[in-house]
mmCIF file of C-alpha atoms in Angstrom:
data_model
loop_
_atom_site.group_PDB
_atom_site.id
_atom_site.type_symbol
_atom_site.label_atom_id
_atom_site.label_comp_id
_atom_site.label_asym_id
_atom_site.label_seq_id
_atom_site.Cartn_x
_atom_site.Cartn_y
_atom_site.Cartn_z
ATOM 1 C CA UNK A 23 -35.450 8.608 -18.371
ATOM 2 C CA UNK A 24 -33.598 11.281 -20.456
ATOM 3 C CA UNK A 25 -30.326 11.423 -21.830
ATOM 4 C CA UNK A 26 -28.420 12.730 -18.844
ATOM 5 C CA UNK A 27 -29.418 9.610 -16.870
ATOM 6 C CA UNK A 28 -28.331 7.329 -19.386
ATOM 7 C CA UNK A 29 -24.819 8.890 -19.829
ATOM 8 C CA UNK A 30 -24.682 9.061 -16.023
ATOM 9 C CA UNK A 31 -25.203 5.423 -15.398
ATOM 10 C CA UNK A 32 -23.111 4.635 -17.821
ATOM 11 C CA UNK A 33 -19.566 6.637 -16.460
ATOM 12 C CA UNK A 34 -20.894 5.349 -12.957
ATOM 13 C CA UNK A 35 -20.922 1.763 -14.133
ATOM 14 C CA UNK A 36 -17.662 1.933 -16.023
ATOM 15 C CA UNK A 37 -15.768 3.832 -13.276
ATOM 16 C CA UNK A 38 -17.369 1.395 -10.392
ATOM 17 C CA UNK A 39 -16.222 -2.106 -12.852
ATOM 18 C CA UNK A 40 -12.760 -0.391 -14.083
ATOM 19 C CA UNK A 41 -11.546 0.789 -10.688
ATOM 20 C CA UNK A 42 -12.497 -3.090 -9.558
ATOM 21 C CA UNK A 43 -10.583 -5.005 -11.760
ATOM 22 C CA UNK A 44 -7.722 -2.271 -11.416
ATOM 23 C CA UNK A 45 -7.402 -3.426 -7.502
ATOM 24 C CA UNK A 46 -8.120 -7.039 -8.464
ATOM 25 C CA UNK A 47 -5.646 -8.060 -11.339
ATOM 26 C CA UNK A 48 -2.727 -9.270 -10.733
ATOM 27 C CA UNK A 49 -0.599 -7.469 -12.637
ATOM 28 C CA UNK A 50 0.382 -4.178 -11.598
ATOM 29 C CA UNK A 51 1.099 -2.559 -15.558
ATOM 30 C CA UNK A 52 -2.668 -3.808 -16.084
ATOM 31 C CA UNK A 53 -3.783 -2.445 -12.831
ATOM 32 C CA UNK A 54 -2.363 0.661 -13.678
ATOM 33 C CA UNK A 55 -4.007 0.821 -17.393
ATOM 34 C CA UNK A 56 -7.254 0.192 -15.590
ATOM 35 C CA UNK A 57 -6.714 3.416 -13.557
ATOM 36 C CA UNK A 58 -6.106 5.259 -16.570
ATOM 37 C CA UNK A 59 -9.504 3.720 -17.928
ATOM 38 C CA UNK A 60 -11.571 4.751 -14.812
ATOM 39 C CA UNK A 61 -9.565 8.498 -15.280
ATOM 40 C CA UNK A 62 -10.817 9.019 -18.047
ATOM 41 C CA UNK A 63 -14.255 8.148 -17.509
ATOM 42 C CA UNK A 64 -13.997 10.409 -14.771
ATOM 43 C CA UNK A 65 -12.959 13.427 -16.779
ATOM 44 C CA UNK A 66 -16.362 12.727 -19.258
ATOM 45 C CA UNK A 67 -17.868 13.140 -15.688
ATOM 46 C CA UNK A 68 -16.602 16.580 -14.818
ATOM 47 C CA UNK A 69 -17.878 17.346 -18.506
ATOM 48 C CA UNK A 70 -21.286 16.665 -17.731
ATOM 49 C CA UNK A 71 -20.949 18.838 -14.615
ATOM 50 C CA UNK A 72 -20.376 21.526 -16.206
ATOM 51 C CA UNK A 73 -16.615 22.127 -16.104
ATOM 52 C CA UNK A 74 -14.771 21.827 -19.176
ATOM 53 C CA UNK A 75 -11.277 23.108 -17.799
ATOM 54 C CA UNK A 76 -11.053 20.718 -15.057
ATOM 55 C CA UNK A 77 -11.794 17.533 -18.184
ATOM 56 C CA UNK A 78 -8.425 18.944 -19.356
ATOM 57 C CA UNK A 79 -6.604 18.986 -16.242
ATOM 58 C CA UNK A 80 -7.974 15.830 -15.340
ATOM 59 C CA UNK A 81 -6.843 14.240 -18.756
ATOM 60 C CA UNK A 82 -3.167 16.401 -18.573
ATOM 61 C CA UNK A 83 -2.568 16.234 -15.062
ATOM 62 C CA UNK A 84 -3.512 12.633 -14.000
ATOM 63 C CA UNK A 85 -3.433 10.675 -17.399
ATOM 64 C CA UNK A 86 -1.031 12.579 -18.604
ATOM 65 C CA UNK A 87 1.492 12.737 -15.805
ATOM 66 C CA UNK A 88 0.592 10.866 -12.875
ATOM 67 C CA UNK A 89 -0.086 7.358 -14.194
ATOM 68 C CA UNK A 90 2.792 8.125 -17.038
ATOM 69 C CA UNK A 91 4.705 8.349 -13.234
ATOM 70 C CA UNK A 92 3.094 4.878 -12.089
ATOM 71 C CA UNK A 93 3.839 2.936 -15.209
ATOM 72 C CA UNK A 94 7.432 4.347 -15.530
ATOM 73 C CA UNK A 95 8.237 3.393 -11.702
ATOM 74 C CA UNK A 96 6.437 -0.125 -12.416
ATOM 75 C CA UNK A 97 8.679 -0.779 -15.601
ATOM 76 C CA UNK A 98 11.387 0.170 -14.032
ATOM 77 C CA UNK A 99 11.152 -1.955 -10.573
ATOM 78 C CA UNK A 100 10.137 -4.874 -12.564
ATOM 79 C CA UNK A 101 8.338 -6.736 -11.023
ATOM 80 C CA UNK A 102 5.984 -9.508 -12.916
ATOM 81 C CA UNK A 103 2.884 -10.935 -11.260
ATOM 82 C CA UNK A 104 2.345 -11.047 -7.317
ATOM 83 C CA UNK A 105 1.914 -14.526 -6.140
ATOM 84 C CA UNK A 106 -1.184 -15.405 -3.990
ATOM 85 C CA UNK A 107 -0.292 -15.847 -0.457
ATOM 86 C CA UNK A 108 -1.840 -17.398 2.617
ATOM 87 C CA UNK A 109 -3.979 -15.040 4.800
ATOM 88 C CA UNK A 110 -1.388 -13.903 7.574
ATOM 89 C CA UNK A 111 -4.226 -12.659 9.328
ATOM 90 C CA UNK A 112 -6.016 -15.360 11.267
ATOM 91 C CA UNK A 113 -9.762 -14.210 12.247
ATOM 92 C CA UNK A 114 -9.461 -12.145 8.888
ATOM 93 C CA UNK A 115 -13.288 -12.821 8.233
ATOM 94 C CA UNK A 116 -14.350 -10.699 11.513
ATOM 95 C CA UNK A 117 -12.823 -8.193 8.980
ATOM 96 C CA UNK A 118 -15.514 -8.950 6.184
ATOM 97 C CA UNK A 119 -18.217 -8.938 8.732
ATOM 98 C CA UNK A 120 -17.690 -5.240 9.845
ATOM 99 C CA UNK A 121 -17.179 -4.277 6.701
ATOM 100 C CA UNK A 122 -20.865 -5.422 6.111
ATOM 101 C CA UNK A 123 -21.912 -3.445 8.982
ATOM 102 C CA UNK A 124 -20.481 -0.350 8.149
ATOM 103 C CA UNK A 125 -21.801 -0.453 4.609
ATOM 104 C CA UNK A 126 -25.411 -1.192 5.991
ATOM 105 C CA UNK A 127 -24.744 1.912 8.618
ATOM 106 C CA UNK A 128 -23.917 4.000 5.561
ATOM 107 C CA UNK A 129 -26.337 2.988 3.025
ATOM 108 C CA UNK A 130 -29.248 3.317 6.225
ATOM 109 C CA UNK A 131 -27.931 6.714 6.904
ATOM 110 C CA UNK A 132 -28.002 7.954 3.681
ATOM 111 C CA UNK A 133 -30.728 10.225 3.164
ATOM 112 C CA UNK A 134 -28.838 11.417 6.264
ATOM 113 C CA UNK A 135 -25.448 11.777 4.424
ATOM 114 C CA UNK A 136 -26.998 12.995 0.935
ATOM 115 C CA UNK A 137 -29.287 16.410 1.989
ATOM 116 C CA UNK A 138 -27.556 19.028 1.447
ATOM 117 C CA UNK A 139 -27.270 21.512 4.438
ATOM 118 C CA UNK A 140 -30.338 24.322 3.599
ATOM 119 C CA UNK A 141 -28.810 26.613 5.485
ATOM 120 C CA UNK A 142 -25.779 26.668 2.790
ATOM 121 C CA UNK A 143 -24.625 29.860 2.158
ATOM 122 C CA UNK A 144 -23.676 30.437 -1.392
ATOM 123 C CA UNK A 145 -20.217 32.277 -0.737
ATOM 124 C CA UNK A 146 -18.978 32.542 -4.359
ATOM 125 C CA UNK A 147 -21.634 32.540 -7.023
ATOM 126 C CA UNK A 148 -21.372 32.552 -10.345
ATOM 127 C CA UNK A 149 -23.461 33.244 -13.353
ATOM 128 C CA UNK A 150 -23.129 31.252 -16.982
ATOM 129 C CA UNK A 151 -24.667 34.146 -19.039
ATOM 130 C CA UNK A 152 -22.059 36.559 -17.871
ATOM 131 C CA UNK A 153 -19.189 33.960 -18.816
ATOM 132 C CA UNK A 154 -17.863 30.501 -18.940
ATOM 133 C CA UNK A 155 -17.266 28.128 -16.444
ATOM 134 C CA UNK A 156 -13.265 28.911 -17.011
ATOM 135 C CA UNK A 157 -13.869 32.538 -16.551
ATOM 136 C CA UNK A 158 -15.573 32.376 -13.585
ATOM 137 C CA UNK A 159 -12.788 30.142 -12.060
ATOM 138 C CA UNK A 160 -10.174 31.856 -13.232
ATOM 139 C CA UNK A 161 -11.767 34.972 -11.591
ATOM 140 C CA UNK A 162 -11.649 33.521 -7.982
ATOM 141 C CA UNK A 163 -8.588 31.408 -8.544
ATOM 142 C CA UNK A 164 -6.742 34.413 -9.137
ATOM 143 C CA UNK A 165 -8.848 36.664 -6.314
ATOM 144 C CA UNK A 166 -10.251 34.498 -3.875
ATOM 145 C CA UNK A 167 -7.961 31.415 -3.693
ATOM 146 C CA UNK A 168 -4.369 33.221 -4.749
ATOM 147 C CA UNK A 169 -3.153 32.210 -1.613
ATOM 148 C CA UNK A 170 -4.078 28.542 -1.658
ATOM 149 C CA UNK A 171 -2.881 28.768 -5.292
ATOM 150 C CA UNK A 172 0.914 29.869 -4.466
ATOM 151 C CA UNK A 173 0.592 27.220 -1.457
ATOM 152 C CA UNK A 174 -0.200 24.481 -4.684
ATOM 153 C CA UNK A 175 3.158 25.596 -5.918
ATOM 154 C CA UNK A 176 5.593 25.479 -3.287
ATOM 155 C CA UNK A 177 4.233 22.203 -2.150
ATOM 156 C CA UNK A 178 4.625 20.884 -5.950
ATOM 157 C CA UNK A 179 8.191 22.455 -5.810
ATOM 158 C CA UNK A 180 9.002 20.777 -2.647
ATOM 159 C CA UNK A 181 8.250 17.163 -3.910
ATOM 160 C CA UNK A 182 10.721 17.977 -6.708
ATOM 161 C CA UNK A 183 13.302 18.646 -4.441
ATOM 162 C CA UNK A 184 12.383 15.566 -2.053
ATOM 163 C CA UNK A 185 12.768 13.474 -4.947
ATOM 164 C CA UNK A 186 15.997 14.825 -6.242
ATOM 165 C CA UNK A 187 17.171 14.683 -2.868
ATOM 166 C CA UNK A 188 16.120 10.748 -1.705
ATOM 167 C CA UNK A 189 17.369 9.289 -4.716
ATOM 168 C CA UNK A 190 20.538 11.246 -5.688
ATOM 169 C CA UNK A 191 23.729 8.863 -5.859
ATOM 170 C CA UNK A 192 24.679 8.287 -2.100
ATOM 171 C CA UNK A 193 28.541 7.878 -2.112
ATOM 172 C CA UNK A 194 30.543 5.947 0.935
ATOM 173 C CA UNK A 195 31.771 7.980 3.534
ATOM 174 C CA UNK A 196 34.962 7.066 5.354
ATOM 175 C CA UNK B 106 -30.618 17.021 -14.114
ATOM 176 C CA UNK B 107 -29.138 13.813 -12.296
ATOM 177 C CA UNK B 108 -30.293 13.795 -8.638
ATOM 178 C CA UNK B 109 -27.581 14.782 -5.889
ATOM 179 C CA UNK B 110 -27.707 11.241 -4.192
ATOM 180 C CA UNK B 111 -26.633 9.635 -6.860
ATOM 181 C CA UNK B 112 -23.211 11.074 -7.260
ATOM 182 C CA UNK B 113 -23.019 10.670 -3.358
ATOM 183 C CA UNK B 114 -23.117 7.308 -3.630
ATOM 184 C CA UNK B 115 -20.690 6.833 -6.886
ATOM 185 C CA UNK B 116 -18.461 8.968 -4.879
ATOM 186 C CA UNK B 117 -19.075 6.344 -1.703
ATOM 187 C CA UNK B 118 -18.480 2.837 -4.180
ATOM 188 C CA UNK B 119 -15.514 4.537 -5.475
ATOM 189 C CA UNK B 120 -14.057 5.143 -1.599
ATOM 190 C CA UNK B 121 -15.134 1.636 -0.791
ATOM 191 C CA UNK B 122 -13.174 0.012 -3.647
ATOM 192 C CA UNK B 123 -10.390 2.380 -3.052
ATOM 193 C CA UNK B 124 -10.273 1.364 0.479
ATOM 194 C CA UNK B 125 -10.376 -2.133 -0.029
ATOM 195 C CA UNK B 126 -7.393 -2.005 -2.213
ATOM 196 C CA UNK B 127 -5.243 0.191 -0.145
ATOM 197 C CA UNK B 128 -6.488 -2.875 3.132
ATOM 198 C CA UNK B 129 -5.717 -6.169 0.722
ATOM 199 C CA UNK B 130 -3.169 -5.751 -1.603
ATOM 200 C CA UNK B 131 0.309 -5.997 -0.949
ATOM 201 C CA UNK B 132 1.890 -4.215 -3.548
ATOM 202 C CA UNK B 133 2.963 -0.867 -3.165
ATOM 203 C CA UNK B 134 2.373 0.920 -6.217
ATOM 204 C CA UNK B 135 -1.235 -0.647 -6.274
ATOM 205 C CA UNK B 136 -1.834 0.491 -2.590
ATOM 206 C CA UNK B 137 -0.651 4.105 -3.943
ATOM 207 C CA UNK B 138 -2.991 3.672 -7.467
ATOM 208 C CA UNK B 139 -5.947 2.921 -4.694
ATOM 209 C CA UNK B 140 -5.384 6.151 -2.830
ATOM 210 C CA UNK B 141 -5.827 7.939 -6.267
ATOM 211 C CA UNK B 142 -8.936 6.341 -6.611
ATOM 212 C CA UNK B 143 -9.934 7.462 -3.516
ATOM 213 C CA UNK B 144 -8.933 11.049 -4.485
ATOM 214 C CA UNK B 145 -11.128 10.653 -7.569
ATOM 215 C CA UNK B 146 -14.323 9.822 -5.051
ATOM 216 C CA UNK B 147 -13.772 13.209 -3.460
ATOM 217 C CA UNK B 148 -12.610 14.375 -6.481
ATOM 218 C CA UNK B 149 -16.663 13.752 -7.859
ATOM 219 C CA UNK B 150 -17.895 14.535 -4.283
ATOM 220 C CA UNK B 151 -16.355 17.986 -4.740
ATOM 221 C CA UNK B 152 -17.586 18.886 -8.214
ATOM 222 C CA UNK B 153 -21.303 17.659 -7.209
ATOM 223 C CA UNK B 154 -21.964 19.783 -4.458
ATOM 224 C CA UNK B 155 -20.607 22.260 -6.662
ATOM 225 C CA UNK B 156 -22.577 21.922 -9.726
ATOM 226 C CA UNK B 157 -26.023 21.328 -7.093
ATOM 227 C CA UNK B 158 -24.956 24.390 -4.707
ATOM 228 C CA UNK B 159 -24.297 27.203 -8.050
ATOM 229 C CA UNK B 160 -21.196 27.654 -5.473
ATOM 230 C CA UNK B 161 -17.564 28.117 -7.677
ATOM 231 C CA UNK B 162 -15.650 26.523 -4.481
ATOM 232 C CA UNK B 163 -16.573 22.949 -5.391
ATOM 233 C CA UNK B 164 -14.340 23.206 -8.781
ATOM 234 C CA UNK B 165 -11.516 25.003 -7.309
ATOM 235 C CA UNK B 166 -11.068 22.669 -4.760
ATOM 236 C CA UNK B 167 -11.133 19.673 -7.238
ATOM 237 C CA UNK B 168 -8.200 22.040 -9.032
ATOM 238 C CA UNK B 169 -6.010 22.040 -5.501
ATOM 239 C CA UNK B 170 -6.935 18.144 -5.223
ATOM 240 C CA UNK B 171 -5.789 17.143 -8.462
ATOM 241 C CA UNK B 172 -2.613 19.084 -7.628
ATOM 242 C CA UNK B 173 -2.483 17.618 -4.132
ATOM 243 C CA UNK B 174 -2.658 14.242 -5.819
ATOM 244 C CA UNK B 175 0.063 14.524 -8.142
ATOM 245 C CA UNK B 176 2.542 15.931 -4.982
ATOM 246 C CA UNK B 177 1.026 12.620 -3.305
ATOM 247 C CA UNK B 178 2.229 10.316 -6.233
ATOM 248 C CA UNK B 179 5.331 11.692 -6.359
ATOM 249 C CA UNK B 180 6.141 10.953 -2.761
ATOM 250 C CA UNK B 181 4.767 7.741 -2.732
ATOM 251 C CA UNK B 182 6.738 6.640 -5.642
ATOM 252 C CA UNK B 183 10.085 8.029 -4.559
ATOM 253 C CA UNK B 184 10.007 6.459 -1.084
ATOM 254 C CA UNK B 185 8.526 3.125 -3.194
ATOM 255 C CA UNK B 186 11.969 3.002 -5.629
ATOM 256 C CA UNK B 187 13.705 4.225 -2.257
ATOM 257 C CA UNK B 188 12.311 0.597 -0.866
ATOM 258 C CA UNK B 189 13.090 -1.567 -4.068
ATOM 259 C CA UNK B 190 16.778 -0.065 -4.074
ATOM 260 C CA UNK B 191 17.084 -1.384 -0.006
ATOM 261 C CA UNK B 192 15.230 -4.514 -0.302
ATOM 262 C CA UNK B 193 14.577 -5.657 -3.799
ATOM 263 C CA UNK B 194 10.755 -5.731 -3.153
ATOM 264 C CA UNK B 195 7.858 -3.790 -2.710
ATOM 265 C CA UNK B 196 5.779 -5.907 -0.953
ATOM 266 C CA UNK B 197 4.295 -4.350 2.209
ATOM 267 C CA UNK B 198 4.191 -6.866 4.473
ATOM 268 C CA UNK B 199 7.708 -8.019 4.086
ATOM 269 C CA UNK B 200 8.538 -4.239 4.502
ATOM 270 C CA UNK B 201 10.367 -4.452 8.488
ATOM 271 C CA UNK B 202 13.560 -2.318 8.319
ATOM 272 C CA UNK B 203 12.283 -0.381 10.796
ATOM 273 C CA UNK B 204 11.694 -3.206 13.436
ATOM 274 C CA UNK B 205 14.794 -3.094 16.059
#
């Protein structure tokens, strides 16, 4: 049991528990802050893989301005607590029972699930001692994946349009 | 070194949660704050195989996922003010504008 382990267990544990109570509270502000908790577990996780640049993008991009997005659309609907309703559903706990059976399928199945394919090719390989993780990235980000990179952009620049364009001011016609 | 299965299996508890959020909650913004934590299970799927495999394609594709997400978010959120400016709720089973 070495230190890896430990720190391991630990992110899994508090990104399993945090993502929990962010689907089960009742309150979506507190749901959201529980998203933000499990995000930034997450980015300690990328650490410990070995990629420092995606912790910062993680941290910037979806702590930074994707739950800032969440909590300013939540203040701004207002809405306080969702009241408990009655199951509209009737024969809802067939539902629970499948759900049992699929989770026994995948946990049976998962030696099945986990090997990784031997006959992987290693397409893009990269080597620490002849740079960093960021290099190396940067290298094929700008070689390999400029393509997929440009399509990142114009899809990013489309949802600024789309949401300029579905909530502009409508005025009355006629 | 952390073994590959376990990270397959965070990556499967986080889908499961995210899933189950996105099936029982009603609220729209939480249904959309599930789907991100669904993201974040391929998200550690992704950089896994990548950091087992000594394969670069792992991380790059967690870089086009995180942008992916953030297009998602911004969607979702614009249709989900789009909603509370029709109906005054976000709730989505009370959600039947569509129905004829």
């Amino acid at each position: 049991m070495n230190w890896n382990i430990l720190i391991f267990f630990y992110l899994a544990l508090a990104m399993t528990f945090s993502s929990l109570l962010a689907i089960i509270s009742r309150n979506p502000v507190h749901a959201v802050l529980w998203v933000v908790v499990m995000i930034l577990h997450q980015a300690f996780l990328l650490y410990t893989l070995g990629s420092e640049f995606l912790t910062a993008v993680q941290i910037i991009v979806y702590a930074g301005a994707v739950l800032v997005l969440f909590l300013f659309v939540v203040y701004m609907i207002n809405l306080r607590k969702e009241e408990r309703w009655k199951v509209f559903v009737s024969k809802s706990s067939y539902g629970f029972i499948i759900f049992v059976v699929f989770l026994y399928l995948f946990f049976k199945n998962l030696a099945f699930l986990t090997a990784l394919n031997p006959a992987f090719k290693v397409q893009l390989t990269y080597d620490l001692s002849q740079g960093s993780n960021l290099l190396w990235m940067a290298r094929y980000l700008y070689s390999h994946y400029l393509f997929q990179f440009e399509v990142i952009g114009v899809i990013l620049l489309v949802v600024i349009f789309g949401a300029v364009f579905l909530l502009r001011k409508l005025k009355e016609v006629g | 070194m952390v073994p590959f299965e376990y990270y397959v299996i965070l990556s499967l508890l986080l889908f499961v949660i995210g899933l189950a959020g996105a099936l029982f909650r009603r609220n729209l913004i939480i249904l959309l704050a599930s789907l991100e934590i669904i993201m974040n299970a391929l998200i550690v799927l992704f950089a896994a195989i990548s950091y087992h495999t000594k394969d670069i394609s792992g991380y790059l594709i967690v870089f086009f996922l995180i942008g992916m997400a953030a297009a998602e978010a911004g969607v979702g959120l614009t249709l989900a003010v789009l909603i509370y400016k029709k109906l005054k709720k976000v709730y989505v089973d009370e959600i039947n504008f569509f129905r004829g």
